JSON list of C-alpha atoms in Angstrom, two decimals:
[
{"chain": "A", "resi": 259, "resn": "LYS", "atom": "CA", "xyz": [7.78, 1.50, 30.20]},
{"chain": "A", "resi": 260, "resn": "ARG", "atom": "CA", "xyz": [7.41, 3.97, 27.76]},
{"chain": "A", "resi": 261, "resn": "VAL", "atom": "CA", "xyz": [9.57, 2.22, 24.88]},
{"chain": "A", "resi": 262, "resn": "ASN", "atom": "CA", "xyz": [7.26, -0.80, 26.16]},
{"chain": "A", "resi": 263, "resn": "THR", "atom": "CA", "xyz": [4.07, 1.89, 25.60]},
{"chain": "A", "resi": 264, "resn": "ALA", "atom": "CA", "xyz": [4.88, 3.43, 22.63]},
{"chain": "A", "resi": 265, "resn": "LEU", "atom": "CA", "xyz": [5.83, 0.61, 20.93]},
{"chain": "A", "resi": 266, "resn": "ALA", "atom": "CA", "xyz": [2.25, -0.90, 21.74]},
{"chain": "A", "resi": 267, "resn": "ASP", "atom": "CA", "xyz": [1.23, 2.08, 20.51]},
{"chain": "A", "resi": 268, "resn": "ARG", "atom": "CA", "xyz": [2.69, 1.39, 16.77]},
{"chain": "A", "resi": 269, "resn": "GLU", "atom": "CA", "xyz": [2.15, -2.00, 16.70]},
{"chain": "A", "resi": 270, "resn": "LYS", "atom": "CA", "xyz": [-1.66, -0.99, 16.97]},
{"chain": "A", "resi": 271, "resn": "GLY", "atom": "CA", "xyz": [-1.13, -0.06, 13.07]},
{"chain": "A", "resi": 272, "resn": "ILE", "atom": "CA", "xyz": [-0.59, -3.62, 11.98]},
{"chain": "A", "resi": 273, "resn": "ILE", "atom": "CA", "xyz": [-2.54, -4.90, 9.98]},
{"chain": "A", "resi": 274, "resn": "ARG", "atom": "CA", "xyz": [-4.14, -8.43, 11.64]},
{"chain": "A", "resi": 275, "resn": "ALA", "atom": "CA", "xyz": [-5.26, -11.23, 9.06]},
{"chain": "A", "resi": 276, "resn": "ASP", "atom": "CA", "xyz": [-5.34, -15.06, 9.40]},
{"chain": "A", "resi": 277, "resn": "THR", "atom": "CA", "xyz": [-3.57, -15.60, 6.17]},
{"chain": "A", "resi": 278, "resn": "ALA", "atom": "CA", "xyz": [-1.28, -13.32, 3.80]},
{"chain": "A", "resi": 279, "resn": "ALA", "atom": "CA", "xyz": [-4.51, -12.88, 1.38]},
{"chain": "A", "resi": 280, "resn": "GLN", "atom": "CA", "xyz": [-6.30, -11.62, 3.87]},
{"chain": "A", "resi": 281, "resn": "ALA", "atom": "CA", "xyz": [-3.99, -9.28, 4.67]},
{"chain": "A", "resi": 282, "resn": "GLN", "atom": "CA", "xyz": [-3.43, -8.27, 1.37]},
{"chain": "A", "resi": 283, "resn": "ALA", "atom": "CA", "xyz": [-7.44, -8.04, 0.97]},
{"chain": "A", "resi": 284, "resn": "GLN", "atom": "CA", "xyz": [-7.46, -5.60, 3.66]},
{"chain": "A", "resi": 285, "resn": "LEU", "atom": "CA", "xyz": [-4.36, -3.90, 2.19]},
{"chain": "A", "resi": 286, "resn": "LEU", "atom": "CA", "xyz": [-6.34, -3.61, -1.35]},
{"chain": "A", "resi": 287, "resn": "GLN", "atom": "CA", "xyz": [-9.79, -2.12, 0.54]},
{"chain": "A", "resi": 288, "resn": "VAL", "atom": "CA", "xyz": [-7.32, 0.69, 2.91]},
{"chain": "A", "resi": 289, "resn": "VAL", "atom": "CA", "xyz": [-5.82, 1.85, -0.89]},
{"chain": "A", "resi": 290, "resn": "ARG", "atom": "CA", "xyz": [-9.50, 1.39, -2.67]},
{"chain": "A", "resi": 291, "resn": "ARG", "atom": "CA", "xyz": [-11.39, 3.72, 0.25]},
{"chain": "A", "resi": 292, "resn": "ILE", "atom": "CA", "xyz": [-8.69, 6.24, -0.05]},
{"chain": "A", "resi": 293, "resn": "SER", "atom": "CA", "xyz": [-8.80, 6.44, -3.95]},
{"chain": "A", "resi": 294, "resn": "LYS", "atom": "CA", "xyz": [-12.59, 6.71, -3.69]},
{"chain": "A", "resi": 295, "resn": "ALA", "atom": "CA", "xyz": [-12.46, 9.63, -1.02]},
{"chain": "A", "resi": 296, "resn": "GLN", "atom": "CA", "xyz": [-10.38, 12.01, -3.42]},
{"chain": "A", "resi": 297, "resn": "ALA", "atom": "CA", "xyz": [-12.30, 14.68, -5.58]},
{"chain": "A", "resi": 298, "resn": "PRO", "atom": "CA", "xyz": [-13.20, 13.83, -7.89]},
{"chain": "A", "resi": 299, "resn": "ALA", "atom": "CA", "xyz": [-11.99, 9.94, -6.96]},
{"chain": "A", "resi": 300, "resn": "ILE", "atom": "CA", "xyz": [-9.62, 7.99, -8.78]},
{"chain": "A", "resi": 301, "resn": "ASP", "atom": "CA", "xyz": [-10.65, 4.93, -10.46]},
{"chain": "A", "resi": 302, "resn": "LEU", "atom": "CA", "xyz": [-8.59, 1.85, -9.77]},
{"chain": "A", "resi": 303, "resn": "ARG", "atom": "CA", "xyz": [-7.84, 0.32, -13.60]},
{"chain": "A", "resi": 304, "resn": "SER", "atom": "CA", "xyz": [-6.27, -2.81, -12.29]},
{"chain": "A", "resi": 305, "resn": "THR", "atom": "CA", "xyz": [-4.50, -4.14, -8.95]},
{"chain": "A", "resi": 306, "resn": "GLU", "atom": "CA", "xyz": [-1.97, -6.41, -8.42]},
{"chain": "A", "resi": 307, "resn": "LEU", "atom": "CA", "xyz": [-0.99, -8.52, -5.20]},
{"chain": "A", "resi": 308, "resn": "GLY", "atom": "CA", "xyz": [2.63, -8.69, -4.24]},
{"chain": "A", "resi": 309, "resn": "GLN", "atom": "CA", "xyz": [4.76, -11.43, -2.05]},
{"chain": "A", "resi": 310, "resn": "THR", "atom": "CA", "xyz": [4.51, -10.92, 1.30]},
{"chain": "A", "resi": 311, "resn": "GLN", "atom": "CA", "xyz": [8.15, -10.97, 2.92]},
{"chain": "A", "resi": 312, "resn": "PRO", "atom": "CA", "xyz": [10.22, -10.14, 6.08]},
{"chain": "A", "resi": 313, "resn": "PHE", "atom": "CA", "xyz": [10.21, -6.91, 7.18]},
{"chain": "A", "resi": 314, "resn": "GLY", "atom": "CA", "xyz": [13.15, -7.36, 10.38]},
{"chain": "A", "resi": 315, "resn": "ALA", "atom": "CA", "xyz": [10.78, -8.92, 13.38]},
{"chain": "A", "resi": 316, "resn": "TYR", "atom": "CA", "xyz": [7.81, -8.42, 10.62]},
{"chain": "A", "resi": 317, "resn": "GLY", "atom": "CA", "xyz": [6.30, -9.08, 7.75]},
{"chain": "A", "resi": 318, "resn": "GLN", "atom": "CA", "xyz": [5.59, -7.19, 4.71]},
{"chain": "A", "resi": 319, "resn": "THR", "atom": "CA", "xyz": [2.65, -7.01, 2.14]},
{"chain": "A", "resi": 320, "resn": "SER", "atom": "CA", "xyz": [2.05, -4.90, -0.95]},
{"chain": "A", "resi": 321, "resn": "VAL", "atom": "CA", "xyz": [-0.16, -4.63, -3.83]},
{"chain": "A", "resi": 322, "resn": "SER", "atom": "CA", "xyz": [0.03, -2.54, -6.51]},
{"chain": "A", "resi": 323, "resn": "VAL", "atom": "CA", "xyz": [-2.10, -0.34, -8.11]},
{"chain": "A", "resi": 324, "resn": "THR", "atom": "CA", "xyz": [-2.42, 1.47, -11.67]},
{"chain": "A", "resi": 325, "resn": "PHE", "atom": "CA", "xyz": [-4.77, 4.69, -12.36]},
{"chain": "A", "resi": 326, "resn": "GLU", "atom": "CA", "xyz": [-5.05, 7.74, -14.18]},
{"chain": "A", "resi": 327, "resn": "CYS", "atom": "CA", "xyz": [-4.86, 11.11, -12.40]},
{"chain": "A", "resi": 328, "resn": "ARG", "atom": "CA", "xyz": [-4.05, 14.61, -12.31]},
{"chain": "A", "resi": 329, "resn": "ILE", "atom": "CA", "xyz": [-0.82, 15.98, -10.26]},
{"chain": "A", "resi": 330, "resn": "GLU", "atom": "CA", "xyz": [-2.97, 17.29, -7.12]},
{"chain": "A", "resi": 331, "resn": "GLN", "atom": "CA", "xyz": [-4.83, 14.27, -7.01]},
{"chain": "A", "resi": 332, "resn": "LEU", "atom": "CA", "xyz": [-1.42, 11.99, -6.85]},
{"chain": "A", "resi": 333, "resn": "VAL", "atom": "CA", "xyz": [-0.54, 14.85, -4.15]},
{"chain": "A", "resi": 334, "resn": "ASN", "atom": "CA", "xyz": [-3.04, 14.03, -1.54]},
{"chain": "A", "resi": 335, "resn": "LEU", "atom": "CA", "xyz": [-3.63, 10.50, -2.38]},
{"chain": "A", "resi": 336, "resn": "LEU", "atom": "CA", "xyz": [-0.17, 10.43, -0.95]},
{"chain": "A", "resi": 337, "resn": "ALA", "atom": "CA", "xyz": [-1.23, 12.11, 1.82]},
{"chain": "A", "resi": 338, "resn": "ASP", "atom": "CA", "xyz": [-4.11, 10.77, 3.23]},
{"chain": "A", "resi": 339, "resn": "LEU", "atom": "CA", "xyz": [-1.89, 7.01, 2.13]},
{"chain": "A", "resi": 340, "resn": "THR", "atom": "CA", "xyz": [0.47, 8.25, 5.40]},
{"chain": "A", "resi": 341, "resn": "ALA", "atom": "CA", "xyz": [-2.80, 9.68, 7.52]},
{"chain": "A", "resi": 342, "resn": "GLN", "atom": "CA", "xyz": [-4.15, 6.19, 7.72]},
{"chain": "A", "resi": 343, "resn": "PRO", "atom": "CA", "xyz": [-3.87, 4.52, 10.97]},
{"chain": "A", "resi": 344, "resn": "GLU", "atom": "CA", "xyz": [-2.78, 1.65, 9.03]},
{"chain": "A", "resi": 345, "resn": "LEU", "atom": "CA", "xyz": [1.31, 0.91, 8.55]},
{"chain": "A", "resi": 346, "resn": "ILE", "atom": "CA", "xyz": [1.00, 1.78, 5.45]},
{"chain": "A", "resi": 347, "resn": "ALA", "atom": "CA", "xyz": [3.43, 3.49, 2.72]},
{"chain": "A", "resi": 348, "resn": "PRO", "atom": "CA", "xyz": [4.21, 3.86, -0.89]},
{"chain": "A", "resi": 349, "resn": "ALA", "atom": "CA", "xyz": [6.98, 1.48, -2.13]},
{"chain": "A", "resi": 350, "resn": "ASP", "atom": "CA", "xyz": [7.12, 2.54, -5.42]},
{"chain": "A", "resi": 351, "resn": "LEU", "atom": "CA", "xyz": [5.88, 5.02, -7.82]},
{"chain": "A", "resi": 352, "resn": "ARG", "atom": "CA", "xyz": [5.95, 5.01, -11.50]},
{"chain": "A", "resi": 353, "resn": "ILE", "atom": "CA", "xyz": [4.02, 7.60, -13.84]},
{"chain": "A", "resi": 354, "resn": "SER", "atom": "CA", "xyz": [4.19, 8.24, -17.45]},
{"chain": "A", "resi": 355, "resn": "SER", "atom": "CA", "xyz": [2.86, 10.88, -19.25]},
{"chain": "A", "resi": 356, "resn": "GLY", "atom": "CA", "xyz": [-1.02, 10.15, -20.04]},
{"chain": "A", "resi": 357, "resn": "ASP", "atom": "CA", "xyz": [-3.47, 12.53, -22.23]},
{"chain": "A", "resi": 358, "resn": "ARG", "atom": "CA", "xyz": [-1.86, 16.15, -22.34]},
{"chain": "A", "resi": 359, "resn": "ARG", "atom": "CA", "xyz": [-5.18, 18.26, -23.13]},
{"chain": "A", "resi": 360, "resn": "ARG", "atom": "CA", "xyz": [-6.45, 17.09, -20.13]},
{"chain": "A", "resi": 361, "resn": "LYS", "atom": "CA", "xyz": [-3.57, 17.05, -18.29]},
{"chain": "A", "resi": 362, "resn": "VAL", "atom": "CA", "xyz": [-3.56, 13.74, -16.53]},
{"chain": "A", "resi": 363, "resn": "MET", "atom": "CA", "xyz": [-0.99, 10.81, -16.29]},
{"chain": "A", "resi": 364, "resn": "GLN", "atom": "CA", "xyz": [-0.59, 7.15, -15.89]},
{"chain": "A", "resi": 365, "resn": "VAL", "atom": "CA", "xyz": [0.62, 6.12, -12.53]},
{"chain": "A", "resi": 366, "resn": "ARG", "atom": "CA", "xyz": [1.76, 2.85, -10.74]},
{"chain": "A", "resi": 367, "resn": "LEU", "atom": "CA", "xyz": [1.40, 3.03, -7.28]},
{"chain": "A", "resi": 368, "resn": "THR", "atom": "CA", "xyz": [3.11, -0.19, -4.76]},
{"chain": "A", "resi": 369, "resn": "VAL", "atom": "CA", "xyz": [1.25, 0.44, -1.34]},
{"chain": "A", "resi": 370, "resn": "ALA", "atom": "CA", "xyz": [3.31, -1.88, 1.52]},
{"chain": "A", "resi": 371, "resn": "GLY", "atom": "CA", "xyz": [1.96, -3.02, 4.64]},
{"chain": "A", "resi": 372, "resn": "VAL", "atom": "CA", "xyz": [2.99, -4.14, 7.92]},
{"chain": "A", "resi": 373, "resn": "VAL", "atom": "CA", "xyz": [1.72, -7.52, 8.83]},
{"chain": "A", "resi": 374, "resn": "PRO", "atom": "CA", "xyz": [2.74, -9.93, 11.77]},
{"chain": "A", "resi": 375, "resn": "ARG", "atom": "CA", "xyz": [5.64, -12.39, 10.80]},
{"chain": "A", "resi": 376, "resn": "ALA", "atom": "CA", "xyz": [3.49, -15.10, 10.95]},
{"chain": "A", "resi": 377, "resn": "LEU", "atom": "CA", "xyz": [1.95, -14.69, 7.53]},
{"chain": "A", "resi": 378, "resn": "VAL", "atom": "CA", "xyz": [5.87, -14.60, 5.81]},
{"chain": "A", "resi": 379, "resn": "PRO", "atom": "CA", "xyz": [5.96, -18.05, 4.07]},
{"chain": "A", "resi": 380, "resn": "GLU", "atom": "CA", "xyz": [8.65, -20.08, 4.96]},
{"chain": "A", "resi": 381, "resn": "LYS", "atom": "CA", "xyz": [11.01, -20.78, 2.34]},
{"chain": "A", "resi": 382, "resn": "LYS", "atom": "CA", "xyz": [11.45, -24.08, 1.83]},
{"chain": "A", "resi": 383, "resn": "GLY", "atom": "CA", "xyz": [15.29, -25.47, 1.11]},
{"chain": "A", "resi": 384, "resn": "GLY", "atom": "CA", "xyz": [16.38, -26.71, -2.07]},
{"chain": "A", "resi": 385, "resn": "ALA", "atom": "CA", "xyz": [19.65, -27.92, -3.60]},
{"chain": "A", "resi": 386, "resn": "ALA", "atom": "CA", "xyz": [22.67, -25.64, -2.71]},
{"chain": "A", "resi": 387, "resn": "PHE", "atom": "CA", "xyz": [25.34, -24.66, -5.54]}
]
């Protein structure tokens, strides 16, 4: 009973949607909400939607965002991501140099979220080599 209860509690964080695109849109909304809540707010420059793929008994979708920020803003953003009720986590982080005078850096962050397995597109069989 305890295991089933713990599993049900964790599954509350799954991103629920009718389609994979809707799940990605929800994930992007979460990332935007968190970035705007930073002090000062982080302005997302570009976004890229990833593929929905299998993740154990579930699925996983991802969103990549590009922005410019200071190191303390990035640390706070990552901490806020892990504190969300949704099952999301940073999947990839790339940092490059930015403006040294303003002490900012260029960041590309990929955030992954857990979705129901039904949203994962089925692979169609092709010719085998």
